[in-house]
mmCIF file of C-alpha atoms in Angstrom:
data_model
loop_
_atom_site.group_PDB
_atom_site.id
_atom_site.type_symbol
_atom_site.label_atom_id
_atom_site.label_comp_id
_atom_site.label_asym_id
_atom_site.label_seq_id
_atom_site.Cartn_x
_atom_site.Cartn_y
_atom_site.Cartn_z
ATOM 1 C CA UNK A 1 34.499 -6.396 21.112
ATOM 2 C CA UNK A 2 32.206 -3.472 20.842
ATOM 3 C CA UNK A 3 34.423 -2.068 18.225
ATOM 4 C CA UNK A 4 33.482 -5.089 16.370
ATOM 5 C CA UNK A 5 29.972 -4.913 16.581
ATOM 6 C CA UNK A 6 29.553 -1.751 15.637
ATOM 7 C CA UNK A 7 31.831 -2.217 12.415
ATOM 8 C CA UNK A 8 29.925 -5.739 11.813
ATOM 9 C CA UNK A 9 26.501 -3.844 12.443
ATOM 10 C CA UNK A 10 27.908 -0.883 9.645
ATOM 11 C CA UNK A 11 28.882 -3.320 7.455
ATOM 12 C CA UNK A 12 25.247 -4.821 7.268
ATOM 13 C CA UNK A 13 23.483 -2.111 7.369
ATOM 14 C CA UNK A 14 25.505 -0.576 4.303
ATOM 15 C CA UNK A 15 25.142 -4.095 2.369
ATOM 16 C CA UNK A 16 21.591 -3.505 3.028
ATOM 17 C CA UNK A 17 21.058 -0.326 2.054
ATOM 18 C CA UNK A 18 23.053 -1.010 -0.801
ATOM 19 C CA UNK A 19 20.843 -4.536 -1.680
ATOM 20 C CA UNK A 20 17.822 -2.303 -1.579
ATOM 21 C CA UNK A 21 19.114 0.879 -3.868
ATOM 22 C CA UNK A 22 21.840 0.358 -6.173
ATOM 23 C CA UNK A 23 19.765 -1.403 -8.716
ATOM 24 C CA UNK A 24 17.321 1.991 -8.474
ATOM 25 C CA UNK A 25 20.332 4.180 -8.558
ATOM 26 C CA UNK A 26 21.599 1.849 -11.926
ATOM 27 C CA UNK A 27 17.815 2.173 -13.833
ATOM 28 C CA UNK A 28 18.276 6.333 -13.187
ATOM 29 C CA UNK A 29 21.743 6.540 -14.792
ATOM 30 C CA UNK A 30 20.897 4.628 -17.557
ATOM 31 C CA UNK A 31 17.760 6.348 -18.314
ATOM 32 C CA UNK A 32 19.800 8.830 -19.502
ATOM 33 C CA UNK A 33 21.583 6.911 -21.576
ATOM 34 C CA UNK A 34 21.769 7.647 -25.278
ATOM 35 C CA UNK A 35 22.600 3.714 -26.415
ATOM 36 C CA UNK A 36 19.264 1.878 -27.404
ATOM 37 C CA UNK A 37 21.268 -1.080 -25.215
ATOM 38 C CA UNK A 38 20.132 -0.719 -21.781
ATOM 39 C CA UNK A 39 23.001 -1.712 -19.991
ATOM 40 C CA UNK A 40 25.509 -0.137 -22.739
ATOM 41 C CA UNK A 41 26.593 3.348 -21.983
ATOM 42 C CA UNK A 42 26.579 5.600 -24.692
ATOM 43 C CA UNK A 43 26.887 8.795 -23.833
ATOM 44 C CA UNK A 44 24.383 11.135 -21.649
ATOM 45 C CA UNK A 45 21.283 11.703 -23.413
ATOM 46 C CA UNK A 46 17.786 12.823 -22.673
ATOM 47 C CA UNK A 47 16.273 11.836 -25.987
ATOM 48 C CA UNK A 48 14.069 9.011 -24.035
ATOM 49 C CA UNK A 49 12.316 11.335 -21.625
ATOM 50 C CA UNK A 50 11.206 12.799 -24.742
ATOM 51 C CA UNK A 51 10.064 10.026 -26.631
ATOM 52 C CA UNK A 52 8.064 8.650 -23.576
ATOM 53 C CA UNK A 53 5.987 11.333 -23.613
ATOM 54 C CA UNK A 54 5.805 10.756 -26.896
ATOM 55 C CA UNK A 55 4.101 7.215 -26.410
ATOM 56 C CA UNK A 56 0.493 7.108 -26.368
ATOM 57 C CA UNK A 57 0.351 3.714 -24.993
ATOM 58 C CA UNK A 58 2.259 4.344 -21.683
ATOM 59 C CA UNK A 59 0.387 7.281 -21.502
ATOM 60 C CA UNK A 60 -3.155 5.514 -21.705
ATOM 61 C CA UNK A 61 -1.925 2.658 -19.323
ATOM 62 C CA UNK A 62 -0.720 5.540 -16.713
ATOM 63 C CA UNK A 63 -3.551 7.512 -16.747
ATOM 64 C CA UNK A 64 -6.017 4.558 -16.688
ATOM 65 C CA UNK A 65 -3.992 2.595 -13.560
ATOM 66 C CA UNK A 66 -4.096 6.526 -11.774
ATOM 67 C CA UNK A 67 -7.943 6.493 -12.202
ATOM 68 C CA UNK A 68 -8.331 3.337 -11.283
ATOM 69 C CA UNK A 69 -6.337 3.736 -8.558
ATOM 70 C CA UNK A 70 -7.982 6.665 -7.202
ATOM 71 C CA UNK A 71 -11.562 4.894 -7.307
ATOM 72 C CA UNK A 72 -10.421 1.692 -5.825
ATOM 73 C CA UNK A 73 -8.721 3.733 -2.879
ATOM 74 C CA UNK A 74 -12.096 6.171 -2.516
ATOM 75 C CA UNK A 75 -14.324 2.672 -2.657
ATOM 76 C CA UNK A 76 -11.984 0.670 -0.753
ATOM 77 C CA UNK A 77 -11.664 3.294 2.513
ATOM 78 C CA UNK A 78 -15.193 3.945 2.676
ATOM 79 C CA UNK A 79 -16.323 -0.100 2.849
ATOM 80 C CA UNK A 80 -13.232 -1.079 4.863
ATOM 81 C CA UNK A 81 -14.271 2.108 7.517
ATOM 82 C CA UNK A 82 -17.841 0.778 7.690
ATOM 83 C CA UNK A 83 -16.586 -2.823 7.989
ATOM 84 C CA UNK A 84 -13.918 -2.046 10.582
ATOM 85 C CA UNK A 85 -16.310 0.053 12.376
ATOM 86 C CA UNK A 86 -18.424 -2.835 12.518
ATOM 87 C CA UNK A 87 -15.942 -5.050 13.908
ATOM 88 C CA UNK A 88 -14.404 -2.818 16.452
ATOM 89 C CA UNK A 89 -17.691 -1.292 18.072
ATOM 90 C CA UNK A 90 -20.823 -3.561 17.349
ATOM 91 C CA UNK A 91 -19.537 -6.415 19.853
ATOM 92 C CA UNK A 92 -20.557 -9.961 18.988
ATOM 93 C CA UNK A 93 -22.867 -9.762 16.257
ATOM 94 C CA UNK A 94 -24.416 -12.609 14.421
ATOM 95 C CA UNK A 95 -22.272 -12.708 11.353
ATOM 96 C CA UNK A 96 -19.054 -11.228 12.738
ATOM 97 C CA UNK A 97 -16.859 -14.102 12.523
ATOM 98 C CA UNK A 98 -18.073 -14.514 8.640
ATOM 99 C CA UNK A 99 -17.423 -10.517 8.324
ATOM 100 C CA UNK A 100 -13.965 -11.085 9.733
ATOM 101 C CA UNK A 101 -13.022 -13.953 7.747
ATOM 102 C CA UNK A 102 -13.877 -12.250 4.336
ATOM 103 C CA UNK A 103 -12.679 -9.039 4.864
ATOM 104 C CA UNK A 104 -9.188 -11.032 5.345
ATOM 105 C CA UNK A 105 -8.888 -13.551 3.006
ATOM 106 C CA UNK A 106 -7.858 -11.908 0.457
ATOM 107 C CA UNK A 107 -4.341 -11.235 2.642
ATOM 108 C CA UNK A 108 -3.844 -15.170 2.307
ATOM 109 C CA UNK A 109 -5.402 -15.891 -0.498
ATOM 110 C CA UNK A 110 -3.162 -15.963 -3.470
ATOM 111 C CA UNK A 111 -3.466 -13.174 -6.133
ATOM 112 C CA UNK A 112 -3.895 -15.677 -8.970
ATOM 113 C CA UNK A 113 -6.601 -17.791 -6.734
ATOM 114 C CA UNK A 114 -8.536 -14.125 -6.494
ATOM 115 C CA UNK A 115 -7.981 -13.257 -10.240
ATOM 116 C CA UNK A 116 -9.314 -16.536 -11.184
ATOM 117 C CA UNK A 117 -12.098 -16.859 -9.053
ATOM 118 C CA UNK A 118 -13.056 -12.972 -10.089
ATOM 119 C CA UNK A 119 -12.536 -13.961 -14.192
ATOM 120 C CA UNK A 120 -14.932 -16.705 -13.254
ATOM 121 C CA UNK A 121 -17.438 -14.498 -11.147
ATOM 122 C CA UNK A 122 -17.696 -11.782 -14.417
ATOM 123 C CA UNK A 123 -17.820 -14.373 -16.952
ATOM 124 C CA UNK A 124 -21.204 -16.182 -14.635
ATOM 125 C CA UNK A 125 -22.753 -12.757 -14.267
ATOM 126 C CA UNK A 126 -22.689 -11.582 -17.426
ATOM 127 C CA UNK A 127 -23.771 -14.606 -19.358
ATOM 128 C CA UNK A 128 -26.417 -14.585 -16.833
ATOM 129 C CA UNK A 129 -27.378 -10.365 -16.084
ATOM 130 C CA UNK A 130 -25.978 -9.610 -18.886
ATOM 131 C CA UNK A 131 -23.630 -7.248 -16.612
ATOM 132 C CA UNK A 132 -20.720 -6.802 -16.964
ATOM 133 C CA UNK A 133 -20.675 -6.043 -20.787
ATOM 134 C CA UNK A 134 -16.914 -7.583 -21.170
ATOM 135 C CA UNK A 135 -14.053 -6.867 -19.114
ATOM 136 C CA UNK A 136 -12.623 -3.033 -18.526
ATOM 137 C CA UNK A 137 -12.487 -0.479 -16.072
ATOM 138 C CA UNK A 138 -15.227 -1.209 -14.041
ATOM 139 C CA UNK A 139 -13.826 -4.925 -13.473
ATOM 140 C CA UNK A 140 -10.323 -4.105 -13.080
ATOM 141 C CA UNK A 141 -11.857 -1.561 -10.229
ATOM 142 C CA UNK A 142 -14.435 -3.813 -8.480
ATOM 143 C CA UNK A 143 -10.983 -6.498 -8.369
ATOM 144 C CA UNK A 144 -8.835 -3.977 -6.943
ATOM 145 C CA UNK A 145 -11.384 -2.904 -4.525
ATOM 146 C CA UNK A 146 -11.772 -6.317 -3.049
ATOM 147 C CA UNK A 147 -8.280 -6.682 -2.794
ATOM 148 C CA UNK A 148 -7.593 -3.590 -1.374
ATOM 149 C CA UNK A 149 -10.149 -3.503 1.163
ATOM 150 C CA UNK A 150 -9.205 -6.187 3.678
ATOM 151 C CA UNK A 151 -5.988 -3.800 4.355
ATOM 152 C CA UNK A 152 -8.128 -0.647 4.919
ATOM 153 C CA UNK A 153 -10.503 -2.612 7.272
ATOM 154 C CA UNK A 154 -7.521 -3.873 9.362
ATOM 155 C CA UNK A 155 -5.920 -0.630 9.871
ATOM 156 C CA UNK A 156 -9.237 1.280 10.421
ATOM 157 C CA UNK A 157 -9.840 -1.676 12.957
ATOM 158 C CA UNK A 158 -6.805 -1.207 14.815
ATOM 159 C CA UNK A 159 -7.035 2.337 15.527
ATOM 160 C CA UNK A 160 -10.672 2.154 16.703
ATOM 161 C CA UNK A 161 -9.329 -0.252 18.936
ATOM 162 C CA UNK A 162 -6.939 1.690 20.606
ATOM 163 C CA UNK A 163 -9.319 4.749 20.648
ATOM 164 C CA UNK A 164 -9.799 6.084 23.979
ATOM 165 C CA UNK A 165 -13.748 5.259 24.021
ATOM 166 C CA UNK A 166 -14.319 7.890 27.076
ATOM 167 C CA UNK A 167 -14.329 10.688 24.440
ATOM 168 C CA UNK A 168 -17.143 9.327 22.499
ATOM 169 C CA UNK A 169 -19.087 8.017 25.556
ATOM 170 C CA UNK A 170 -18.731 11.964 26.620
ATOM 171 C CA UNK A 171 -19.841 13.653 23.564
ATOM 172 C CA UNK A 172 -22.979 11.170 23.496
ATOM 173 C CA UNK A 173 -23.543 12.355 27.567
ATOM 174 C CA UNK A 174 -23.627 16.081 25.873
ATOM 175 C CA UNK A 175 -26.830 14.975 23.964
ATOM 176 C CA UNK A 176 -24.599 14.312 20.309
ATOM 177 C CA UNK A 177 -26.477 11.362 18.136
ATOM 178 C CA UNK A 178 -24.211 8.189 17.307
ATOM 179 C CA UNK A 179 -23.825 9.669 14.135
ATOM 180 C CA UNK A 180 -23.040 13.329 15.091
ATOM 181 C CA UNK A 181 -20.250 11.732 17.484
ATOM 182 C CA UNK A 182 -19.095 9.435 14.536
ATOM 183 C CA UNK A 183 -18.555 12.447 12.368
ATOM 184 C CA UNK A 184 -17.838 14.814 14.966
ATOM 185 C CA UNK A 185 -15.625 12.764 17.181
ATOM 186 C CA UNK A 186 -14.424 9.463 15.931
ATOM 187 C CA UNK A 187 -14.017 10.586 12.677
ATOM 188 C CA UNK A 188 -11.502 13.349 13.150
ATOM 189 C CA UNK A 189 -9.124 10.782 15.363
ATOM 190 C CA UNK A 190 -9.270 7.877 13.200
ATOM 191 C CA UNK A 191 -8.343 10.612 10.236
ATOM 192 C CA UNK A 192 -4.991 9.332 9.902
ATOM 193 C CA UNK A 193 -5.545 5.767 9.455
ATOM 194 C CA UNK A 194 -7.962 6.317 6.803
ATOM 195 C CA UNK A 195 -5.302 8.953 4.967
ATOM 196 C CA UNK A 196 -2.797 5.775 5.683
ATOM 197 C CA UNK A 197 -5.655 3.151 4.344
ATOM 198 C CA UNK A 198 -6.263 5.187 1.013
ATOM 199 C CA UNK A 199 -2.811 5.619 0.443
ATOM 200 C CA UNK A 200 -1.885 1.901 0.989
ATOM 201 C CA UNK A 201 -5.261 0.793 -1.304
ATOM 202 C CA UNK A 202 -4.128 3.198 -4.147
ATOM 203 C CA UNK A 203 -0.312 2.058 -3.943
ATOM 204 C CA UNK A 204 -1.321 -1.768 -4.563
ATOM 205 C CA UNK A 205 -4.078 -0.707 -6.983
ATOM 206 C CA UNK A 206 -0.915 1.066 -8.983
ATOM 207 C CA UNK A 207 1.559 -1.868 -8.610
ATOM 208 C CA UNK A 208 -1.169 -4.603 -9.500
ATOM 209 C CA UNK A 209 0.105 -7.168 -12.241
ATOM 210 C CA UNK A 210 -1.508 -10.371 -11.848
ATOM 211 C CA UNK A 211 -5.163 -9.811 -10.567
ATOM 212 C CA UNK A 212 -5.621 -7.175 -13.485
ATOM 213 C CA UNK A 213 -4.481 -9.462 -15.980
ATOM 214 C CA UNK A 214 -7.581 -11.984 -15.030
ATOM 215 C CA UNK A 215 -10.236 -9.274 -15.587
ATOM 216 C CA UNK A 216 -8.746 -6.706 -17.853
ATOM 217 C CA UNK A 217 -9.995 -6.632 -21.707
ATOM 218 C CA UNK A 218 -9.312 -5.449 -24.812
ATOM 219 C CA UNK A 219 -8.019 -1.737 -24.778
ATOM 220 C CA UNK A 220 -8.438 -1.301 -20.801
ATOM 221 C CA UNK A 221 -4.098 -2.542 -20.016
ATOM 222 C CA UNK A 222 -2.863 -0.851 -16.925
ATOM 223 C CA UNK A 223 0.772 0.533 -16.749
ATOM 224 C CA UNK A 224 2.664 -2.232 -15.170
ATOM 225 C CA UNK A 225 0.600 -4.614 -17.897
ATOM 226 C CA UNK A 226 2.280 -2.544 -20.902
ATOM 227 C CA UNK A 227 5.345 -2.538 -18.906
ATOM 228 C CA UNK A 228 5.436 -6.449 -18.286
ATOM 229 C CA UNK A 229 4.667 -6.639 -21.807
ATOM 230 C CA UNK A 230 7.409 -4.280 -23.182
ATOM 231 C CA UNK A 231 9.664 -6.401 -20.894
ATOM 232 C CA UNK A 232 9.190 -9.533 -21.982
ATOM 233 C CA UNK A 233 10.556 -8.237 -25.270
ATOM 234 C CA UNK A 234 13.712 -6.532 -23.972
ATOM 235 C CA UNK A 235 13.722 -3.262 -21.955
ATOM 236 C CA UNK A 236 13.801 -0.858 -23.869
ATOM 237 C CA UNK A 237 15.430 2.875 -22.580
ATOM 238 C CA UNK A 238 11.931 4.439 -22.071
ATOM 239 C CA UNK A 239 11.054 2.064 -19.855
ATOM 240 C CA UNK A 240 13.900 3.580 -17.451
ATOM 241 C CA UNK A 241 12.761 6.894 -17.724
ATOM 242 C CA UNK A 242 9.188 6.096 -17.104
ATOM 243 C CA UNK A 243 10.236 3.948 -13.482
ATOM 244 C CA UNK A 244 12.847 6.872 -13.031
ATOM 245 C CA UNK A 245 9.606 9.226 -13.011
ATOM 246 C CA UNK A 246 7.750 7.410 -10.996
ATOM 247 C CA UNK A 247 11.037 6.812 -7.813
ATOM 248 C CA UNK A 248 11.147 10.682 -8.426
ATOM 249 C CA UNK A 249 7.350 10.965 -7.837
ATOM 250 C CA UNK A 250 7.367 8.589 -4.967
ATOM 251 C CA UNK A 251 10.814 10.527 -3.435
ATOM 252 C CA UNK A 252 9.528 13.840 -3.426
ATOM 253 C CA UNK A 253 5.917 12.722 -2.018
ATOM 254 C CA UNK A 254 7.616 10.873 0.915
ATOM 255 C CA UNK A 255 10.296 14.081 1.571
ATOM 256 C CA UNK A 256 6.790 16.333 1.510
ATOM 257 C CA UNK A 257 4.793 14.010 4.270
ATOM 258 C CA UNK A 258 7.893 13.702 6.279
ATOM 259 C CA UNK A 259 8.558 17.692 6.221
ATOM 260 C CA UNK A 260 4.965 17.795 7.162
ATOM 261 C CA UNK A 261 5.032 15.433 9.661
ATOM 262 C CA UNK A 262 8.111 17.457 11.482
ATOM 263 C CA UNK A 263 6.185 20.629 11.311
ATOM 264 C CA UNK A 264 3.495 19.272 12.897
ATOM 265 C CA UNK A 265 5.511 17.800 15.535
ATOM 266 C CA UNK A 266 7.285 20.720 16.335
ATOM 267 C CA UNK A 267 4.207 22.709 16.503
ATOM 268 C CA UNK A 268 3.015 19.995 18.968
ATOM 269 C CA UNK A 269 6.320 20.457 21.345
ATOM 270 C CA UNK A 270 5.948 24.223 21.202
ATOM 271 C CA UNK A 271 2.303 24.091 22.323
ATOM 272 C CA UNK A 272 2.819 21.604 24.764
ATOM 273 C CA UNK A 273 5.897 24.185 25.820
ATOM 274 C CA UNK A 274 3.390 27.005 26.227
ATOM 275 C CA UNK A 275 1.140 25.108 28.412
ATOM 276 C CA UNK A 276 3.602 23.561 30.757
ATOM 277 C CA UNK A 277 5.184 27.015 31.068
ATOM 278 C CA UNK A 278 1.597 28.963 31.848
ATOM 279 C CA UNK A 279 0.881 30.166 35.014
ATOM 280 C CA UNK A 280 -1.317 28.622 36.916
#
């Protein structure tokens, strides 16, 4: 019976696995493909890494979704940290349950709900500031920051939660300032979260589709816009090589972080070694 369980448990976990990557592991091989047909094979070819680079309009859309990205994630870590600072150490405040309940509506809330409502919010303001002047950059970035923000505030909540508060409530005994403890102290520990916040904000800034759509303009279309758009048209061999780029990317940044992440641990177990086996 065991026997079976364990094959049955293989057999899933294979299917899975195989679900999840096969249809990665199919784009790769046929971005080098030399057919224009996509799922023709004719022959092993590099020609289309070539003429991506080549495109000026992928490369736009790339480099404006990176620096969007990167904004959104910078804007999005430093509100969600105040906000889930707020939340996790000011108690019941007047407000809070307001502050709660916007920071996470956006995880409910529909993406084409938010997009709308955002269109809408532009189109009032400027007609009636005057600002913003059209829809670019700036708008795609103030969208993705309110998107992205209700995930940085919940993380950055949930470690200040489980934050041993002794350590702060002994640095502020040594005569450190709230603030001097915040940076000194709290800061440091929470460091993880807000390296895991950033990276989550800038990952769904990248991958955004719909919201940027609402409040994007003329000449301001983000990568996975052109590539929605090239799409609808019939993929096109390029297209492979760009998404085999970016699983390459993505690959060799998780291998990095997890080689990282062993060093560090083994550094831990050694030191913790060398303490245990101290004298004394």
């Amino acid at each position: 019976m065991s026997a079976k369980n364990s094959l049955a448990r293989l057999s899933f976990l294979i299917f899975g696995f195989a679900f999840l990557y096969v249809p990665i592991l199919s784009l790769v091989f046929y971005s080098f493909n030399k057919s224009r047909l996509v799922t023709v094979w004719g022959g092993f070819s590099t020609e289309w890494y070539g003429r991506l680079f080549e495109n000026q309009q992928i490369l736009e859309a790339a480099w404006l979704s990176l620096r969007v990205a990167a904004i959104n994630a910078t804007g999005a870590t430093v509100l969600g940290t105040l906000a889930g600072l707020a939340l996790a150490r000011f108690g019941r405040f007047r407000g809070r349950t307001l502050l709660s309940g916007m920071t996470t509506a956006p995880l409910v809330m529909p993406e084409v709900i938010t997009g709308l409502s955002l269109l809408l919010l532009f189109v009032t303001t400027e007609q009636a500031f005057g600002w913003p002047e059209g829809r670019g950059v700036s708008t795609i970035t103030i969208a993705h920051i309110t998107l992205t923000l209700s995930y940085v505030t919940i993380i950055v909540q949930s470690r200040l939660a489980s934050l041993d508060v002794s350590l702060e409530e002994a640095a502020m005994d040594l005569g450190a300032r709230p603030a001097r403890v915040f940076l000194l102290v709290t800061l440091p520990i929470i460091s993880p979260a807000l390296v895991s916040g950033w990276l989550l904000a800038f990952t769904i800034s990248l991958d955004d589709l719909v919201i940027a759509s609402f409040v994007s303009g003329p000449g301001s279309s983000t990568l996975p816009m052109v590539i929605f758009s090239k799409v609808r048209l019939g993929v096109s061999p390029d297209i492979n090589a760009l998404a085999t780029i970016m699983v390459s990317l993505v690959t060799l940044g998780v291998v990095i972080a997890g080689f990282v992440m062993l060093r560090r641990d083994r550094a831990r177990q050694r030191d913790l070694q060398m303490a245990l086996d101290a004298p004394g």
